[in-house]
mmCIF file of C-alpha atoms and ligand atoms in Angstrom:
data_model
loop_
_atom_site.group_PDB
_atom_site.id
_atom_site.type_symbol
_atom_site.label_atom_id
_atom_site.label_comp_id
_atom_site.label_asym_id
_atom_site.label_seq_id
_atom_site.Cartn_x
_atom_site.Cartn_y
_atom_site.Cartn_z
ATOM 1 C CA MET A 1 20.551 -44.078 24.743
ATOM 2 C CA ARG A 2 21.291 -40.462 23.791
ATOM 3 C CA LEU A 3 23.328 -39.286 20.812
ATOM 4 C CA ARG A 4 26.368 -38.885 23.102
ATOM 5 C CA ASP A 5 26.200 -42.629 23.883
ATOM 6 C CA VAL A 6 26.112 -43.501 20.182
ATOM 7 C CA PHE A 7 29.115 -41.202 19.673
ATOM 8 C CA ILE A 8 31.091 -42.789 22.517
ATOM 9 C CA GLU A 9 30.277 -46.249 21.160
ATOM 10 C CA ALA A 10 31.547 -45.249 17.699
ATOM 11 C CA LEU A 11 34.763 -43.822 19.191
ATOM 12 C CA ARG A 12 35.345 -46.979 21.205
ATOM 13 C CA GLU A 13 34.968 -49.110 18.095
ATOM 14 C CA LEU A 14 37.604 -46.963 16.415
ATOM 15 C CA GLY A 15 39.868 -47.590 19.392
ATOM 16 C CA ILE A 16 39.767 -43.934 20.450
ATOM 17 C CA ASP A 17 40.097 -43.557 24.191
ATOM 18 C CA CYS A 18 40.136 -39.817 24.611
ATOM 19 C CA ILE A 19 38.698 -36.915 22.684
ATOM 20 C CA SER A 20 39.667 -33.267 22.491
ATOM 21 C CA THR A 21 38.615 -30.095 20.755
ATOM 22 C CA GLU A 22 39.524 -26.470 20.254
ATOM 23 C CA ILE A 23 35.943 -25.417 19.536
ATOM 24 C CA ARG A 24 35.023 -22.995 22.304
ATOM 25 C CA ARG A 25 31.269 -23.593 22.150
ATOM 26 C CA ILE A 26 31.856 -27.284 22.793
ATOM 27 C CA VAL A 27 34.307 -26.716 25.617
ATOM 28 C CA GLU A 28 31.986 -24.263 27.341
ATOM 29 C CA SER A 29 28.819 -26.324 26.927
ATOM 30 C CA LYS A 30 27.187 -28.205 29.808
ATOM 31 C CA ASP A 31 27.696 -31.570 28.143
ATOM 32 C CA PRO A 32 30.783 -31.326 25.881
ATOM 33 C CA ILE A 33 30.556 -34.919 24.599
ATOM 34 C CA GLN A 34 26.908 -34.460 23.554
ATOM 35 C CA THR A 35 27.787 -31.120 21.929
ATOM 36 C CA MET A 36 30.683 -32.757 20.050
ATOM 37 C CA ALA A 37 28.342 -35.464 18.805
ATOM 38 C CA ASN A 38 25.964 -32.693 17.728
ATOM 39 C CA TYR A 39 28.689 -30.898 15.762
ATOM 40 C CA VAL A 40 29.676 -34.115 13.986
ATOM 41 C CA ILE A 41 26.154 -35.273 13.127
ATOM 42 C CA MET A 42 25.249 -31.788 11.882
ATOM 43 C CA GLY A 43 28.324 -31.883 9.613
ATOM 44 C CA ARG A 44 29.901 -28.878 11.340
ATOM 45 C CA ALA A 45 33.015 -30.852 12.343
ATOM 46 C CA ASP A 46 34.545 -34.328 11.986
ATOM 47 C CA VAL A 47 36.545 -36.627 14.222
ATOM 48 C CA CYS A 48 40.248 -36.652 13.342
ATOM 49 C CA ARG A 49 43.250 -38.486 14.774
ATOM 50 C CA GLY A 50 45.450 -36.522 17.163
ATOM 51 C CA LEU A 51 45.125 -34.231 20.110
ATOM 52 C CA LYS A 52 44.057 -30.576 19.973
ATOM 53 C CA GLY A 53 42.828 -28.185 22.614
ATOM 54 C CA TYR A 54 40.861 -29.355 25.624
ATOM 55 C CA VAL A 55 40.896 -33.073 26.393
ATOM 56 C CA PHE A 56 37.856 -35.019 27.539
ATOM 57 C CA ARG A 57 38.916 -38.411 28.730
ATOM 58 C CA ILE A 58 36.891 -41.453 27.972
ATOM 59 C CA ASN A 59 39.427 -43.906 29.439
ATOM 60 C CA SER A 60 43.183 -43.389 29.206
ATOM 61 C CA CYS A 61 44.679 -41.305 26.387
ATOM 62 C CA LYS A 62 46.746 -43.689 24.297
ATOM 63 C CA ASN A 63 44.710 -43.227 21.109
ATOM 64 C CA PRO A 64 43.512 -39.643 21.039
ATOM 65 C CA ALA A 65 41.260 -37.915 18.541
ATOM 66 C CA TYR A 66 39.879 -34.405 18.197
ATOM 67 C CA VAL A 67 36.684 -32.870 16.925
ATOM 68 C CA GLY A 68 37.442 -30.284 14.258
ATOM 69 C CA LYS A 69 38.484 -30.201 10.629
ATOM 70 C CA CYS A 70 41.153 -32.311 8.872
ATOM 71 C CA LYS A 71 41.872 -33.981 5.507
ATOM 72 C CA ASP A 72 41.269 -37.584 6.584
ATOM 73 C CA PRO A 73 38.570 -37.754 9.215
ATOM 74 C CA ILE A 74 37.933 -41.084 10.913
ATOM 75 C CA LEU A 75 34.298 -40.320 11.764
ATOM 76 C CA ARG A 76 31.903 -37.947 10.042
ATOM 77 C CA ARG A 77 28.248 -37.043 9.770
ATOM 78 C CA ASP A 78 27.217 -39.989 7.605
ATOM 79 C CA ASP A 79 28.947 -42.548 9.857
ATOM 80 C CA LEU A 80 27.121 -41.234 12.863
ATOM 81 C CA LEU A 81 23.805 -40.928 11.011
ATOM 82 C CA GLU A 82 24.047 -44.588 10.036
ATOM 83 C CA ARG A 83 24.294 -45.624 13.673
ATOM 84 C CA ALA A 84 21.752 -43.192 15.077
ATOM 85 C CA ASN A 85 18.268 -44.593 15.301
ATOM 86 C CA PHE A 86 16.251 -41.904 17.016
ATOM 87 C CA PRO A 87 12.602 -40.837 16.878
ATOM 88 C CA TYR A 88 11.437 -37.541 15.409
ATOM 89 C CA ILE A 89 9.682 -35.040 17.604
ATOM 90 C CA VAL A 90 7.097 -33.175 15.570
ATOM 91 C CA ILE A 91 5.470 -30.047 16.933
ATOM 92 C CA ASP A 92 2.276 -29.623 14.951
ATOM 93 C CA CYS A 93 1.466 -25.921 14.655
ATOM 94 C CA SER A 94 -1.602 -26.331 12.413
ATOM 95 C CA LEU A 95 -3.706 -24.459 15.000
ATOM 96 C CA PHE A 96 -1.169 -21.647 15.471
ATOM 97 C CA ASN A 97 -3.295 -18.921 13.871
ATOM 98 C CA LEU A 98 -6.183 -19.600 16.253
ATOM 99 C CA HIS A 99 -4.100 -18.341 19.183
ATOM 100 C CA SER A 100 -3.889 -14.778 20.498
ATOM 101 C CA GLU A 101 -0.702 -12.768 19.895
ATOM 102 C CA LYS A 102 0.431 -13.407 23.481
ATOM 103 C CA GLU A 103 -0.183 -17.137 23.129
ATOM 104 C CA LYS A 104 1.676 -17.207 19.811
ATOM 105 C CA ARG A 105 4.715 -15.697 21.530
ATOM 106 C CA LYS A 106 4.471 -18.399 24.181
ATOM 107 C CA ILE A 107 4.353 -21.115 21.526
ATOM 108 C CA VAL A 108 7.478 -19.686 19.878
ATOM 109 C CA LEU A 109 9.285 -19.638 23.232
ATOM 110 C CA GLN A 110 8.246 -23.193 24.093
ATOM 111 C CA VAL A 111 9.326 -24.452 20.661
ATOM 112 C CA GLN A 112 12.692 -22.742 21.139
ATOM 113 C CA GLN A 113 13.004 -24.431 24.530
ATOM 114 C CA SER A 114 12.020 -27.748 22.917
ATOM 115 C CA LEU A 115 15.015 -27.387 20.610
ATOM 116 C CA GLY A 116 17.203 -27.016 23.701
ATOM 117 C CA VAL A 117 15.701 -30.239 25.050
ATOM 118 C CA VAL A 118 16.132 -32.106 21.751
ATOM 119 C CA ARG A 119 19.806 -31.039 21.642
ATOM 120 C CA LYS A 120 20.402 -32.642 25.052
ATOM 121 C CA PHE A 121 19.267 -36.007 23.694
ATOM 122 C CA MET A 122 19.587 -35.930 19.889
ATOM 123 C CA TRP A 123 20.278 -33.101 17.418
ATOM 124 C CA ASP A 124 18.473 -30.213 15.705
ATOM 125 C CA GLU A 125 17.163 -32.137 12.696
ATOM 126 C CA MET A 126 15.152 -34.446 14.930
ATOM 127 C CA LEU A 127 12.883 -31.572 15.912
ATOM 128 C CA VAL A 128 10.367 -30.900 13.184
ATOM 129 C CA VAL A 129 7.986 -27.965 13.298
ATOM 130 C CA THR A 130 5.087 -28.231 10.899
ATOM 131 C CA HIS A 131 2.609 -25.768 9.321
ATOM 132 C CA LYS A 132 4.366 -22.663 10.662
ATOM 133 C CA ASP A 133 8.042 -21.848 10.326
ATOM 134 C CA LEU A 134 9.056 -20.565 13.750
ATOM 135 C CA GLY A 135 12.772 -20.560 12.987
ATOM 136 C CA PHE A 136 13.672 -23.544 15.181
ATOM 137 C CA GLY A 137 14.227 -27.139 14.127
ATOM 138 C CA LEU A 138 13.337 -28.425 10.677
ATOM 139 C CA TYR A 139 10.306 -26.768 9.089
ATOM 140 C CA TYR A 140 7.842 -28.868 7.104
ATOM 141 C CA PRO A 141 4.600 -27.465 5.634
ATOM 142 C CA SER A 142 2.422 -30.324 6.888
ATOM 143 C CA THR A 143 2.632 -33.147 9.422
ATOM 144 C CA SER A 144 0.968 -35.702 7.153
ATOM 145 C CA ASP A 145 3.396 -34.963 4.287
ATOM 146 C CA PHE A 146 6.339 -35.273 6.633
ATOM 147 C CA ILE A 147 5.150 -38.660 7.912
ATOM 148 C CA ARG A 148 4.491 -39.926 4.385
ATOM 149 C CA ASP A 149 7.692 -38.544 2.843
ATOM 150 C CA ARG A 150 9.870 -40.110 5.542
ATOM 151 C CA GLY A 151 7.956 -43.395 5.441
ATOM 152 C CA LEU A 152 7.326 -43.332 9.199
ATOM 153 C CA ARG A 153 5.323 -46.307 10.390
ATOM 154 C CA ARG A 154 4.491 -45.936 14.047
ATOM 155 C CA VAL A 155 3.408 -42.451 15.009
ATOM 156 C CA ILE A 156 2.223 -41.481 18.476
ATOM 157 C CA LEU A 157 0.322 -38.275 19.152
ATOM 158 C CA LEU A 158 0.622 -37.101 22.737
ATOM 159 C CA ASP A 159 -2.818 -35.957 23.761
ATOM 160 C CA PRO A 160 -4.178 -35.337 27.293
ATOM 161 C CA ASN A 161 -7.410 -36.924 26.035
ATOM 162 C CA GLY A 162 -5.598 -39.787 24.287
ATOM 163 C CA ASP A 163 -7.024 -43.315 24.032
ATOM 164 C CA CYS A 164 -4.334 -45.056 26.038
ATOM 165 C CA ILE A 165 -1.645 -44.326 28.568
ATOM 166 C CA PHE A 166 1.881 -43.493 27.484
ATOM 167 C CA LYS A 167 4.320 -45.868 29.130
ATOM 168 C CA GLY A 168 7.318 -45.341 26.870
ATOM 169 C CA GLN A 169 6.002 -47.149 23.775
ATOM 170 C CA LYS A 170 8.585 -46.894 21.008
ATOM 171 C CA ALA A 171 7.674 -45.028 17.817
ATOM 172 C CA ASP A 172 9.306 -43.498 14.755
ATOM 173 C CA CYS A 173 7.758 -40.169 15.581
ATOM 174 C CA TYR A 174 6.038 -38.429 18.489
ATOM 175 C CA ILE A 175 3.712 -35.540 17.759
ATOM 176 C CA VAL A 176 3.110 -32.788 20.292
ATOM 177 C CA GLY A 177 0.486 -30.105 19.702
ATOM 178 C CA GLY A 178 1.841 -26.587 19.182
ATOM 179 C CA ILE A 179 -0.856 -25.333 21.525
ATOM 180 C CA VAL A 180 -0.754 -23.035 24.528
ATOM 181 C CA ASP A 181 -3.758 -23.226 26.781
ATOM 182 C CA LYS A 182 -3.691 -20.689 29.559
ATOM 183 C CA SER A 183 -7.423 -20.074 29.682
ATOM 184 C CA GLY A 184 -8.495 -23.724 29.603
ATOM 185 C CA GLU A 185 -10.621 -22.936 26.528
ATOM 186 C CA LYS A 186 -8.656 -25.191 24.219
ATOM 187 C CA ARG A 187 -9.739 -28.510 25.690
ATOM 188 C CA GLY A 188 -9.751 -31.196 23.040
ATOM 189 C CA TRP A 189 -7.707 -29.223 20.508
ATOM 190 C CA THR A 190 -5.012 -31.889 20.330
ATOM 191 C CA SER A 191 -7.650 -34.413 19.301
ATOM 192 C CA LYS A 192 -8.485 -32.102 16.362
ATOM 193 C CA ILE A 193 -4.922 -32.596 15.147
ATOM 194 C CA ARG A 194 -5.552 -36.340 15.096
ATOM 195 C CA GLU A 195 -8.891 -35.943 13.278
ATOM 196 C CA ASN A 196 -7.228 -33.784 10.627
ATOM 197 C CA LEU A 197 -4.390 -36.281 10.177
ATOM 198 C CA GLU A 198 -6.880 -39.099 9.758
ATOM 199 C CA LYS A 199 -8.771 -37.082 7.158
ATOM 200 C CA GLU A 200 -5.465 -36.777 5.317
ATOM 201 C CA GLY A 201 -5.046 -40.553 5.457
ATOM 202 C CA VAL A 202 -2.462 -40.785 8.267
ATOM 203 C CA ASP A 203 -3.104 -43.135 11.171
ATOM 204 C CA VAL A 204 -1.744 -42.156 14.550
ATOM 205 C CA GLU A 205 -2.102 -43.632 18.019
ATOM 206 C CA SER A 206 -3.047 -41.099 20.650
ATOM 207 C CA MET A 207 -1.663 -41.462 24.149
ATOM 208 C CA ARG A 208 -1.990 -39.481 27.326
ATOM 209 C CA ILE A 209 0.674 -39.020 29.968
ATOM 210 C CA GLU A 210 -0.714 -39.674 33.402
ATOM 211 C CA LEU A 211 0.660 -39.177 36.860
ATOM 212 C CA ARG A 212 -0.822 -41.737 39.245
ATOM 213 C CA GLY A 213 -4.011 -42.124 37.248
ATOM 214 C CA ASP A 214 -4.643 -38.499 36.282
ATOM 215 C CA VAL A 215 -3.376 -35.982 33.731
ATOM 216 C CA VAL A 216 -3.601 -33.222 36.351
ATOM 217 C CA GLY A 217 -0.078 -32.751 37.665
ATOM 218 C CA VAL A 218 1.547 -33.503 34.312
ATOM 219 C CA PRO A 219 3.145 -30.242 33.125
ATOM 220 C CA ASP A 220 1.580 -29.270 29.799
ATOM 221 C CA ARG A 221 4.153 -26.921 28.310
ATOM 222 C CA ILE A 222 5.329 -28.162 24.912
ATOM 223 C CA ASN A 223 8.996 -28.377 25.989
ATOM 224 C CA THR A 224 8.200 -30.283 29.182
ATOM 225 C CA ILE A 225 6.167 -32.846 27.220
ATOM 226 C CA VAL A 226 9.114 -33.240 24.811
ATOM 227 C CA GLU A 227 11.454 -33.784 27.757
ATOM 228 C CA ILE A 228 9.179 -36.378 29.362
ATOM 229 C CA ILE A 229 8.988 -38.336 26.078
ATOM 230 C CA LEU A 230 12.761 -38.313 25.580
ATOM 231 C CA ARG A 231 13.619 -39.175 29.170
ATOM 232 C CA VAL A 232 11.252 -42.123 29.079
ATOM 233 C CA VAL A 233 11.996 -43.389 25.563
ATOM 234 C CA LEU A 234 15.749 -42.743 25.334
ATOM 235 C CA ASP A 235 16.913 -42.833 28.952
ATOM 236 C CA GLY A 236 14.460 -45.562 29.972
ATOM 237 C CA GLU A 237 13.230 -43.442 32.880
ATOM 238 C CA ASP A 238 9.979 -44.308 34.587
ATOM 239 C CA VAL A 239 7.124 -41.963 33.490
ATOM 240 C CA GLU A 240 6.509 -40.813 37.069
ATOM 241 C CA VAL A 241 10.193 -39.973 37.584
ATOM 242 C CA ALA A 242 10.295 -38.109 34.253
ATOM 243 C CA VAL A 243 7.142 -36.124 35.068
ATOM 244 C CA ARG A 244 8.510 -35.194 38.477
ATOM 245 C CA SER A 245 11.806 -34.058 37.036
ATOM 246 C CA VAL A 246 10.048 -31.366 34.954
ATOM 247 C CA GLN A 247 7.125 -30.594 37.262
ATOM 248 C CA SER A 248 7.030 -27.073 38.657
ATOM 249 C CA ASN A 249 5.709 -26.325 42.155
ATOM 250 C CA LEU A 250 2.766 -24.583 40.492
ATOM 251 C CA VAL A 251 1.722 -27.717 38.591
ATOM 252 C CA ALA A 252 2.262 -29.844 41.716
ATOM 253 C CA ARG A 253 -0.133 -27.528 43.557
ATOM 254 C CA TRP A 254 -2.839 -28.104 40.921
ATOM 255 C CA ARG A 255 -2.671 -31.814 41.646
ATOM 256 C CA LEU A 256 -2.625 -31.294 45.418
ATOM 257 C CA ARG A 257 -5.806 -29.225 45.089
ATOM 258 C CA LYS A 258 -7.427 -32.265 43.546
ATOM 259 C CA GLU A 259 -6.021 -34.804 46.017
ATOM 260 C CA ILE A 260 -6.212 -33.077 49.379
ATOM 261 C CA PRO A 261 -10.044 -32.884 49.701
ATOM 262 C CA LYS A 262 -10.060 -36.710 49.828
ATOM 263 C CA ARG A 263 -7.799 -36.562 52.885
ATOM 264 C CA THR A 264 -9.792 -34.174 55.042
ATOM 265 C CA ILE A 265 -11.744 -34.950 58.200
ATOM 266 C CA ARG A 266 -14.910 -33.059 59.022
ATOM 267 C CA ILE A 267 -15.203 -31.886 62.602
ATOM 268 C CA ASP A 268 -18.211 -29.861 63.725
ATOM 269 C CA VAL A 269 -17.482 -27.408 66.534
ATOM 270 C CA LYS A 270 -20.539 -25.145 66.422
ATOM 271 C CA ARG A 271 -19.793 -24.898 62.691
ATOM 272 C CA PRO A 272 -18.168 -27.473 60.382
ATOM 273 C CA PHE A 273 -14.389 -27.457 59.862
ATOM 274 C CA ARG A 274 -12.345 -29.463 57.405
ATOM 275 C CA VAL A 275 -9.124 -30.609 58.968
ATOM 276 C CA VAL A 276 -5.956 -32.100 57.468
ATOM 277 C CA ARG A 277 -3.323 -34.033 59.408
ATOM 278 C CA LYS A 278 0.058 -32.264 59.337
ATOM 279 C CA SER A 279 1.726 -35.569 58.425
ATOM 280 C CA GLU A 280 -0.305 -35.755 55.191
ATOM 281 C CA PHE A 281 2.494 -33.732 53.589
ATOM 282 C CA GLU A 282 4.649 -36.882 53.706
ATOM 283 C CA ASN A 283 2.108 -38.702 51.529
ATOM 284 C CA PHE A 284 2.728 -36.293 48.667
ATOM 285 C CA LYS A 285 6.431 -36.905 48.165
ATOM 286 C CA TRP A 286 5.560 -37.915 44.592
ATOM 287 C CA LEU A 287 4.743 -34.261 43.847
ATOM 288 C CA ASN A 288 7.267 -31.419 43.691
ATOM 289 C CA LEU A 289 5.800 -29.686 46.715
ATOM 290 C CA ARG A 290 7.468 -27.529 49.268
ATOM 291 C CA LYS A 291 5.953 -27.312 52.761
ATOM 292 C CA LYS A 292 4.820 -23.800 51.827
ATOM 293 C CA ASP A 293 2.842 -25.141 48.835
ATOM 294 C CA PHE A 294 1.123 -27.657 51.096
ATOM 295 C CA TYR A 295 0.070 -25.043 53.673
ATOM 296 C CA ASP A 296 -0.908 -22.492 51.001
ATOM 297 C CA VAL A 297 -3.191 -24.949 49.185
ATOM 298 C CA CYS A 298 -4.828 -26.065 52.447
ATOM 299 C CA SER A 299 -5.437 -22.481 53.471
ATOM 300 C CA GLU A 300 -6.769 -21.546 50.009
ATOM 301 C CA LEU A 301 -9.284 -24.372 50.304
ATOM 302 C CA GLY A 302 -10.198 -23.293 53.828
ATOM 303 C CA TYR A 303 -8.726 -26.398 55.541
ATOM 304 C CA LEU A 304 -7.076 -26.370 58.945
ATOM 305 C CA VAL A 305 -3.775 -28.216 59.212
ATOM 306 C CA LEU A 306 -3.452 -29.766 62.661
ATOM 307 C CA ASP A 307 -0.648 -31.506 64.438
ATOM 308 C CA ASP A 308 -1.401 -35.273 64.363
ATOM 309 C CA GLU A 309 -1.332 -35.670 68.151
ATOM 310 C CA TRP A 310 -3.676 -32.773 68.715
ATOM 311 C CA LEU A 311 -6.041 -34.029 66.086
ATOM 312 C CA GLU A 312 -6.141 -37.530 67.622
ATOM 313 C CA ARG A 313 -7.005 -35.975 70.996
ATOM 314 C CA ILE A 314 -9.854 -33.980 69.475
ATOM 315 C CA LEU A 315 -11.157 -37.032 67.651
ATOM 316 C CA ARG A 316 -11.083 -39.105 70.851
ATOM 317 C CA LEU A 317 -13.150 -36.484 72.616
ATOM 318 C CA SER A 318 -15.670 -36.276 69.755
ATOM 319 C CA SER A 319 -18.590 -38.421 68.717
ATOM 320 C CA TYR A 320 -18.772 -39.780 65.174
ATOM 321 C CA ASP A 321 -21.985 -40.214 63.214
ATOM 322 C CA GLY A 322 -20.492 -42.007 60.222
ATOM 323 C CA ARG A 323 -19.986 -38.784 58.282
ATOM 324 C CA ARG A 324 -18.476 -36.243 60.645
ATOM 325 C CA TYR A 325 -17.002 -35.824 64.109
ATOM 326 C CA ILE A 326 -18.940 -33.671 66.568
ATOM 327 C CA PHE A 327 -16.909 -31.922 69.227
ATOM 328 C CA LYS A 328 -18.908 -30.406 72.059
ATOM 329 C CA VAL A 329 -17.409 -27.397 73.787
HETATM 330 C C1 SAM B 401 -0.843 -26.997 26.479
HETATM 331 S S1 SAM B 401 -1.097 -28.592 25.828
HETATM 332 C C2 SAM B 401 -2.639 -28.358 25.000
HETATM 333 C C3 SAM B 401 -3.732 -29.169 25.559
HETATM 334 C C4 SAM B 401 -5.111 -28.775 25.045
HETATM 335 N N1 SAM B 401 -5.791 -27.993 26.037
HETATM 336 C C5 SAM B 401 -5.914 -30.029 24.738
HETATM 337 O O1 SAM B 401 -6.826 -30.370 25.492
HETATM 338 O O2 SAM B 401 -5.664 -30.649 23.722
HETATM 339 C C6 SAM B 401 0.093 -28.666 24.529
HETATM 340 C C7 SAM B 401 0.427 -30.063 24.060
HETATM 341 O O3 SAM B 401 1.105 -30.787 25.064
HETATM 342 C C8 SAM B 401 0.786 -32.164 24.962
HETATM 343 N N2 SAM B 401 0.254 -32.586 26.270
HETATM 344 C C9 SAM B 401 -0.021 -31.798 27.340
HETATM 345 N N3 SAM B 401 -0.414 -32.534 28.395
HETATM 346 C C10 SAM B 401 -0.392 -33.828 27.998
HETATM 347 C C11 SAM B 401 -0.686 -35.062 28.629
HETATM 348 N N4 SAM B 401 -1.070 -35.135 29.910
HETATM 349 N N5 SAM B 401 -0.565 -36.179 27.900
HETATM 350 C C12 SAM B 401 -0.159 -36.141 26.622
HETATM 351 N N6 SAM B 401 0.132 -34.999 25.973
HETATM 352 C C13 SAM B 401 0.034 -33.860 26.642
HETATM 353 C C14 SAM B 401 -0.194 -32.321 23.835
HETATM 354 O O4 SAM B 401 0.492 -32.743 22.681
HETATM 355 C C15 SAM B 401 -0.744 -30.920 23.682
HETATM 356 O O5 SAM B 401 -1.169 -30.674 22.370
#
C-alpha cells in the first residue's frame, strides 16, 4: 500500500467520490493522486468540500472535494498521518568523508534520486539522511540517535554481505549505506555501519538482496536499492520482479558474465574453442538483456555463439572424452 492508497481509503470513508485541484504541480505530476496525498501529509494543502480546477475521478462525482485551502477542511495532515503506517528509509552517510570528490557528487545525486523514489510511495519526511546534510529528506546527525529518538524497534540494514536474504521482511526502518563504490575498493563498508551502530548500542538485522542466489545482478545504486525495498515491502512485489524493474542492461551484463561460462561447450578443432548455443539467450529472460548484450558478453569472453542445429551437427561428428569434444578436420 502506497500513500495514495491510504489517501483514497480516507476519502472513501468520508464519502468523497471524486477529487479536484487547482494546484498546477499536482495536475502536471505523473501521479496526481499520490502528489495530492503528498501535499496534504506535508501540510501544504488540505482536503475541502466542493469542486475546483481539474477533476480526478475516483468513482462518480456526487460528493466532490478539492485539495487546496479552506476554512473547514475535512481531511488534513494529522488525519492522514494517523492512518499512515510506513517505514523510514535512512541513508547513512557516516562514511561520506572517506569518498573522493567525484564519488561525493554521485552520493548527492543518488540521494536526490532516492527522494524522488520515496515520493512515489510515501512522502519526503520518510527519507532520513544521517551524518551529512545533503539537502534532501530529513537530516539527522546520527543514525543511532534517530532510531532511539523515534523508538524504532525493528531495523534492517541492507548490506550485500548481510547475514540473511531480504524477502520483504517488515521493519520500522530500512538503512541503506550512503556509499558509492565504482572502484570495488569499498567491499564490506556497509558492514562497518552495522559495527558502528552496535558499538553505539543499536541492534540491527543485516540482509542482502539476492537475484537467483547471488548479489551480482542486483543494482547497487542507493536509489535503486530504495526502490527495490519499497516495491517489495509496500507493493508486495516479488524481489526478483522488483530487481528486474530497476536493473540496467549494464548490471544485467555483469551477471551474464558470471553465468555464461557455466553454459559453454568446449570443442577442440586444432585449438580449443568455447561455444555457446544461440538459444541460451532464452534462458536469461530473468535478466534485462538485449540480444546485443548477450552477443557482446560472449564475444568479450572469447566465446563463439553457434546456431543450435549447426552445433548439434558438429557435436555428432565429434568424439567426447568426458571433458571436451574433439572435432577432426
Ligand atoms: C554501492 S553500495 C555499497 C556496497 C559496498 N561496496 C559494500 O560492500 O558494502 C551502496 C549501498 O547499497 C546497498 N546495497 C547494494 N547492494 C546491495 C545488496 N545486494 N543487498 C543489500 N544491500 C545492497 C547497501 O546498503 C550499500 O551500503
